[in-house]
Amino acid sequence: MHYEQPDERGRFGRFGGQYVPETVMEALLELERHFQSAWRDEAFRRRFHHHLEEFVGRPTPLYFAERLTEALGGARIYLKREDLCHTGAHKINNCVGQVLLTLRMGKRRIVAETGAGQHGVATAAVAARFGLECIVYMGEIDMERQAPNVFRMQLLGAEVVGVAEGSRTLKEAINAAIRDWVTNVRTTHYLLGSVVGPHPYPMMVRTFQTVIGEEVKQQLLEREGRLPDYLVACVGGGSNSIGLFHPFLHEESVKIIGVEAGGRGTGLGEHAATLSFGTPGVLHGAHSFLLQDRFGQIANTHSVSAGLDYPGVGPEHSFLKETGRVTYVTVSDREALEAFEELSELEGIIPALEPAHALAFLRRLIPHTSKEDIVVVGLSGRGDKDLQLARQAMEEYHHG
Ligand SMILES: *Cc1c(COP(=O)(O)O)cnc(C)c1O
C-alpha cells in the first residue's frame, strides 16, 4: 500500500482532489509549485526546523504517564506533549511552515479561518513574528463564544473579521477566507488550519505536522529501543493525528486508532464523528467523508470540544479508514470530560478537551493490552482555553 503522497490529481485513493472554481484552481497550482520547490530546498527545511525549535519550543517531550499507567493497569502510556507548544497546541507547527512559504512566495498578507480561535491565535502569533498582515475570518457566534481568543488575536496584531452568513460559525468562516484569497491572490496566502480543503492543503499541512510523529519515533527508540504497539489521537479535521500517525503507517506492528467526537448521541446533529457515521461527499473543495442529510445538505454538528466540531474530515483519513490501516472510534462528551479530570488529577496536566477524547479511549483499550505494550497518545493541546466550559459541563453532569 502507498502511504507517501497523493497522486498527481491530489487524491488519496478515491478521496481528496480539487473541487473548486477556475479562479481558485490557478492559486492552488501556484501554491503546489511553491510548496514542492520549498520542501526540496534544504535551506527551507532548516529554516522551518530552526523556528520550530526557537519559537514553538520543539522538540516537545515524550512524557511517560506513570500514574495513569498504574491506574489503568496495562500498557505503558506515553504522552506526546504538543500542549507545550507556544500558543498551546500543535496548530502552530503548520502555521510556521505556511508563513515561511508565504515569505518565499513574496507575499505579505495572510488570511485564515478560525472556529474556536486556536488556529487564529497560532496564525496571528506567527504572522506577528514575521511582520505579515493578518486577517482572521470568524463566525459571529464563535466570536461571542470565544471572546478571549478574539482579544488575543487583536493583541497579536491581527484583524478579526466577523462572518454573519449561515450558521455564523467555522464553515462560513472558511468560505469567507477563500473568497478573500481568490480576490487578493497576488498579495495574499490562505493559511488553512488542518489537513482539509483542496489539494495541496491536505498534503502540505500533513507534511508540516509530521514533525510530531518523527520526534515520537526517535524519542521512543532512545527511551525503549523499539516502536510503539499503539498510537491514539483525536481527529477533528485530522492534522494532529495524521502528523503523529504518518511516520508509522508502514510499520505493520503499530496499531493506529483515531478518536472522533461522539458528542451526546448517535443521531445526526448530536456528534461530530464524520468517519464513524458520515458518508462520502464534497465539502470545501475535497471529496471525503461528511456529515450530511439525505439531500446532501451539510449537517449541524455537536461536540463539547470546539476543535473537533467540524462536519468534514481530511481526505487522507477517509482513505486510511477505507484501507483499514487506521481504526476510527468515538468517545462521548461525558467520557472526554471524565478523562479531562483524570489526567489533571493523576499527572498534573490539564489537557484540552480535544485530546481528552483520545485519553478517554484508553479506558477501553488498556484492558486489552499487557504491561509490556507501549501506547503513545497525542496530547494535542492544553486545557486553559476550556476551563470555563469544562466547569459548566461538569456541574451539569453532577447535578443532572
Ligand atoms: C484544533 C485542534 C484539534 C483538532 O484539529 P486537528 O486538525 O484534527 O488536529 C485537536 N486538538 C487541539 C488542541 C486543537 O486545538
XYZ file of C-alpha atoms and ligand atoms in Angstrom:
415
model
C 0.000 0.000 0.000
C 1.171 3.508 -0.846
C 1.014 5.959 2.017
C 3.512 8.535 0.803
C 1.915 11.150 -1.431
C -1.433 11.712 -3.052
C -1.459 11.054 -6.832
C -0.877 13.852 -9.345
C -4.556 14.824 -9.110
C -4.225 15.246 -5.376
C -6.076 12.071 -4.448
C -5.626 9.573 -1.663
C -7.382 6.582 -3.235
C -10.756 7.978 -4.290
C -10.621 10.866 -1.782
C -9.261 14.416 -1.999
C -8.998 16.298 -5.295
C -9.692 19.915 -6.211
C -13.423 20.681 -6.441
C -13.020 24.418 -6.944
C -13.879 27.172 -9.443
C -11.323 28.016 -12.129
C -10.166 31.151 -10.297
C -9.180 29.103 -7.248
C -7.526 26.446 -9.394
C -4.793 28.823 -10.540
C -3.996 29.786 -6.965
C -3.831 26.123 -5.934
C -1.452 25.261 -8.771
C 0.812 28.156 -7.832
C 0.765 27.088 -4.187
C 1.608 23.490 -5.023
C 4.519 24.551 -7.209
C 5.982 26.739 -4.456
C 5.449 24.137 -1.758
C 7.145 21.376 -3.779
C 10.163 23.519 -4.526
C 10.383 24.750 -0.918
C 10.245 21.259 0.539
C 13.008 20.087 -1.812
C 15.157 23.007 -0.654
C 17.438 22.014 2.216
C 17.699 25.660 3.384
C 13.916 25.975 3.656
C 13.650 22.850 5.780
C 16.471 24.057 8.002
C 14.698 27.388 8.497
C 11.461 25.536 9.310
C 13.141 23.419 11.985
C 15.039 26.385 13.353
C 11.818 28.316 14.004
C 10.080 25.219 15.378
C 12.892 24.970 17.872
C 13.233 28.621 18.776
C 9.669 29.966 18.502
C 7.469 26.887 19.082
C 9.679 25.112 21.629
C 10.346 21.837 19.806
C 11.084 19.078 20.226
C 8.177 18.626 22.645
C 8.711 15.962 25.324
C 7.538 12.369 25.059
C 6.282 12.017 28.612
C 5.849 8.735 30.472
C 2.490 8.941 32.285
C 3.485 6.817 35.247
C 0.447 7.265 37.493
C -2.043 6.951 34.641
C -0.264 3.751 33.580
C -0.558 2.413 37.135
C -4.196 3.412 37.440
C -5.231 1.701 34.210
C -3.046 -1.341 34.913
C -1.868 -2.341 31.425
C 0.358 -0.942 28.688
C 2.917 1.760 29.396
C 1.348 5.094 28.374
C 3.369 7.894 26.834
C 2.006 11.343 26.005
C 3.364 13.427 23.128
C 3.280 16.874 24.698
C 2.018 19.189 21.938
C 0.274 21.073 24.750
C 3.679 22.584 25.487
C 3.958 24.211 22.063
C 3.838 28.015 22.001
C 0.164 29.142 21.944
C -0.859 25.819 23.479
C -1.383 23.296 20.697
C 0.086 21.574 17.647
C -1.563 24.010 15.222
C 1.414 26.350 15.268
C 3.683 23.765 13.565
C 1.663 24.159 10.384
C 1.469 27.940 10.793
C 5.262 28.266 10.899
C 5.565 26.178 7.736
C 2.955 28.123 5.799
C 4.215 31.537 6.915
C 7.730 30.658 5.720
C 6.163 29.568 2.438
C 4.252 32.867 2.225
C 7.520 34.793 2.563
C 9.134 32.592 -0.081
C 6.258 33.381 -2.463
C 6.931 37.091 -1.908
C 3.525 37.669 -0.295
C 2.987 39.894 2.729
C -0.654 39.252 3.651
C -2.271 36.223 5.271
C -5.924 35.267 5.597
C -7.104 32.446 7.836
C -10.305 30.955 9.176
C -10.892 30.060 12.788
C -13.623 28.287 14.728
C -12.758 28.253 18.407
C -9.922 30.699 17.765
C -6.978 28.353 18.320
C -5.857 28.340 14.700
C -6.468 32.095 14.523
C -4.272 32.718 17.555
C -1.469 30.486 16.239
C -1.646 32.191 12.835
C -1.683 35.680 14.348
C 1.334 34.844 16.528
C 3.460 33.606 13.635
C 2.303 36.448 11.369
C 3.363 38.949 14.071
C 6.734 37.213 14.428
C 7.412 37.759 10.715
C 5.715 41.136 10.327
C 2.933 39.987 7.993
C -0.533 41.497 7.719
C -3.053 39.009 9.128
C -6.833 38.833 8.647
C -8.774 36.162 10.502
C -12.341 35.290 9.478
C -14.515 34.065 12.308
C -18.235 33.345 12.550
C -20.098 35.879 14.684
C -21.390 33.190 17.021
C -17.854 31.898 17.555
C -16.655 35.452 18.262
C -19.155 35.673 21.096
C -18.349 32.216 22.459
C -14.593 32.740 22.233
C -14.161 36.373 23.224
C -10.761 35.875 24.965
C -9.275 34.421 21.782
C -10.622 37.360 19.751
C -8.730 39.700 22.058
C -5.602 37.527 21.860
C -5.620 37.732 18.070
C -6.133 41.500 18.195
C -3.271 41.869 20.674
C -1.121 39.902 18.238
C -1.928 42.490 15.584
C -4.492 40.540 13.570
C -7.731 41.946 12.238
C -10.636 39.679 13.189
C -13.491 39.895 10.686
C -16.895 38.612 11.813
C -18.850 36.457 9.356
C -22.632 36.909 9.531
C -23.751 34.310 6.970
C -25.418 30.942 7.520
C -24.759 29.279 10.838
C -22.189 32.058 11.586
C -19.530 29.501 12.577
C -16.480 27.768 11.091
C -17.994 26.545 7.828
C -18.903 30.093 6.731
C -15.587 31.467 8.007
C -13.763 29.091 5.629
C -15.894 30.292 2.704
C -15.149 33.926 3.568
C -11.404 33.274 3.779
C -11.424 31.527 0.386
C -13.310 34.484 -1.169
C -10.765 36.961 0.184
C -7.861 34.792 -1.017
C -9.162 34.477 -4.555
C -9.816 38.235 -4.773
C -6.341 39.143 -3.470
C -4.308 36.156 -4.567
C -1.316 38.135 -5.860
C -0.539 39.537 -2.406
C -2.254 37.028 -0.158
C -1.789 33.467 1.109
C -4.653 31.465 2.629
C -3.311 29.734 5.720
C -5.660 26.783 6.183
C -5.502 25.185 9.629
C -5.981 21.448 9.114
C -5.486 18.635 6.584
C -8.743 19.538 4.817
C -9.634 21.581 1.727
C -8.471 21.049 -1.859
C -5.070 19.634 -2.843
C -2.309 20.613 -1.988
C -3.537 21.614 1.504
C -4.056 18.106 2.967
C -0.606 17.009 1.777
C 1.120 20.260 2.740
C -0.368 20.569 6.240
C 0.374 16.904 6.886
C 3.978 17.402 5.817
C 4.426 20.244 8.317
C 2.702 18.273 11.132
C 4.675 15.086 10.521
C 7.360 16.506 12.796
C 5.173 15.181 15.658
C 5.440 11.522 14.630
C 9.070 11.801 13.563
C 10.016 13.062 17.011
C 7.986 10.293 18.680
C 9.792 7.652 16.623
C 13.192 8.953 17.627
C 12.288 9.622 21.264
C 10.761 6.202 21.780
C 13.705 4.441 20.141
C 16.011 6.248 22.563
C 13.794 5.510 25.558
C 12.508 1.999 24.895
C 14.574 0.831 21.942
C 11.532 -0.002 19.882
C 8.365 1.145 18.132
C 5.053 1.644 19.959
C 2.311 -1.012 19.830
C -0.490 1.559 19.659
C -0.905 5.169 18.594
C -4.012 7.063 19.676
C -5.010 10.614 18.708
C -8.163 12.711 18.348
C -9.492 13.558 14.885
C -11.189 16.856 14.074
C -10.013 17.933 10.637
C -7.263 15.414 11.239
C -3.952 17.289 11.401
C -2.515 16.360 14.802
C -3.473 12.725 14.285
C -2.040 12.385 10.775
C 1.118 14.183 11.977
C 1.558 11.519 14.647
C 0.438 8.560 12.519
C 2.156 9.202 9.222
C 5.710 8.086 10.003
C 4.269 4.785 11.328
C 1.823 3.879 8.563
C 4.307 1.436 7.016
C 5.158 -0.193 10.339
C 2.710 -3.065 10.335
C 3.183 -3.926 14.004
C 1.865 -0.497 15.070
C -1.906 -0.409 15.613
C -3.365 3.029 14.971
C -6.581 4.496 16.355
C -8.238 7.830 15.569
C -10.805 9.080 18.075
C -13.757 11.180 16.924
C -16.191 13.315 18.902
C -19.208 11.203 19.808
C -20.939 14.192 21.423
C -24.174 13.308 23.198
C -25.656 10.690 20.872
C -25.538 8.887 17.539
C -28.253 10.928 15.763
C -27.319 13.428 13.057
C -26.610 16.747 14.781
C -25.638 15.187 18.101
C -21.979 14.430 17.332
C -19.071 15.313 15.034
C -17.963 11.745 14.224
C -17.553 12.140 10.479
C -15.747 8.882 9.697
C -17.840 6.792 12.051
C -21.271 7.990 10.916
C -20.758 10.034 7.724
C -20.925 9.303 4.006
C -18.680 10.492 1.135
C -19.359 13.853 -0.493
C -17.713 17.163 -1.380
C -17.060 19.968 1.120
C -14.573 22.829 0.947
C -13.028 21.619 -2.293
C -12.360 17.971 -1.474
C -14.089 14.581 -1.712
C -14.129 12.976 1.710
C -16.433 11.621 4.380
C -19.005 14.200 5.531
C -21.906 14.590 7.874
C -24.809 15.385 5.557
C -28.537 14.840 5.437
C -30.279 12.781 2.734
C -30.408 15.834 0.453
C -26.646 16.339 0.712
C -27.004 19.388 2.950
C -24.162 19.660 5.465
C -25.430 18.658 8.886
C -25.056 20.567 12.116
C -22.566 19.028 14.492
C -22.101 18.966 18.220
C -19.103 18.332 20.437
C -18.087 19.606 23.853
C -14.721 20.398 22.223
C -14.822 23.166 19.645
C -11.730 21.855 17.840
C -13.487 18.605 16.908
C -16.779 20.270 15.976
C -16.496 20.103 12.154
C -18.752 18.194 9.692
C -15.857 17.124 7.433
C -12.510 15.351 7.776
C -9.261 15.286 5.823
C -9.357 13.053 2.707
C -6.311 11.063 3.774
C -8.228 9.860 6.841
C -11.094 8.738 4.611
C -8.519 6.746 2.641
C -6.987 5.260 5.800
C -10.455 4.278 7.003
C -11.282 2.540 3.711
C -7.991 0.668 3.563
C -8.453 -0.355 7.185
C -4.975 0.857 8.152
C -6.412 3.126 10.850
C -9.365 2.274 13.103
C -11.728 5.133 13.953
C -13.798 5.118 17.128
C -15.960 7.625 19.004
C -15.871 8.943 22.551
C -18.757 10.870 24.116
C -18.680 14.346 25.675
C -19.093 12.770 29.076
C -16.237 10.288 28.647
C -13.973 13.105 27.433
C -14.807 15.224 30.483
C -14.013 12.305 32.788
C -10.633 11.842 31.112
C -10.038 15.601 31.347
C -10.433 15.352 35.136
C -8.482 12.116 35.402
C -5.343 13.353 33.652
C -5.395 16.582 35.655
C -5.553 14.682 38.941
C -3.148 11.867 38.119
C -0.452 13.631 36.117
C -0.757 17.343 36.907
C -1.503 18.044 33.251
C -4.769 19.731 32.205
C -5.420 18.551 28.637
C -7.548 20.327 26.053
C -10.974 18.721 25.595
C -9.951 17.513 22.119
C -7.135 15.187 23.252
C -9.256 14.303 26.308
C -11.190 12.238 23.728
C -8.036 10.274 22.886
C -7.265 9.829 26.581
C -10.808 8.624 27.287
C -10.382 5.830 24.757
C -7.577 4.386 26.914
C -10.208 3.102 29.359
C -11.465 0.823 26.589
C -8.079 -0.013 25.053
C -5.835 -0.691 28.033
C -7.749 -3.754 29.377
C -6.818 -5.486 26.086
C -3.090 -4.734 26.465
C -0.275 -6.226 28.525
C 2.224 -4.420 30.743
C 4.913 -4.890 28.069
C 2.914 -2.973 25.465
C 3.549 0.678 24.699
C 0.828 3.194 23.850
C 1.563 6.721 22.619
C -1.241 9.277 22.901
C -1.142 12.572 21.025
C -1.752 15.273 23.631
C -2.580 17.880 21.000
C -3.185 20.861 23.278
C -3.632 22.241 26.766
C -6.859 22.857 28.606
C -6.548 26.527 29.577
C -8.976 27.513 26.831
C -11.564 25.010 28.076
C -11.708 25.751 31.792
C -14.976 27.660 31.845
C -16.742 25.256 29.538
C -15.480 22.230 31.434
C -16.645 23.666 34.740
C -20.137 24.299 33.380
C -20.404 20.865 31.788
C -19.118 19.088 34.893
C -21.648 20.920 37.062
C -24.423 19.876 34.723
C -23.349 16.229 34.852
C -23.021 16.244 38.608
C -26.455 17.844 39.073
C -28.230 16.200 36.189
C -7.843 22.297 16.524
C -7.482 21.268 17.500
C -7.701 19.898 17.242
C -8.408 19.390 16.020
O -7.770 19.645 14.814
P -6.982 18.512 14.022
O -6.720 19.131 12.713
O -7.872 17.305 13.946
O -5.754 18.218 14.784
C -7.280 18.983 18.181
N -6.680 19.363 19.333
C -6.467 20.661 19.621
C -5.817 21.005 20.894
C -6.854 21.651 18.715
O -6.636 22.943 19.022
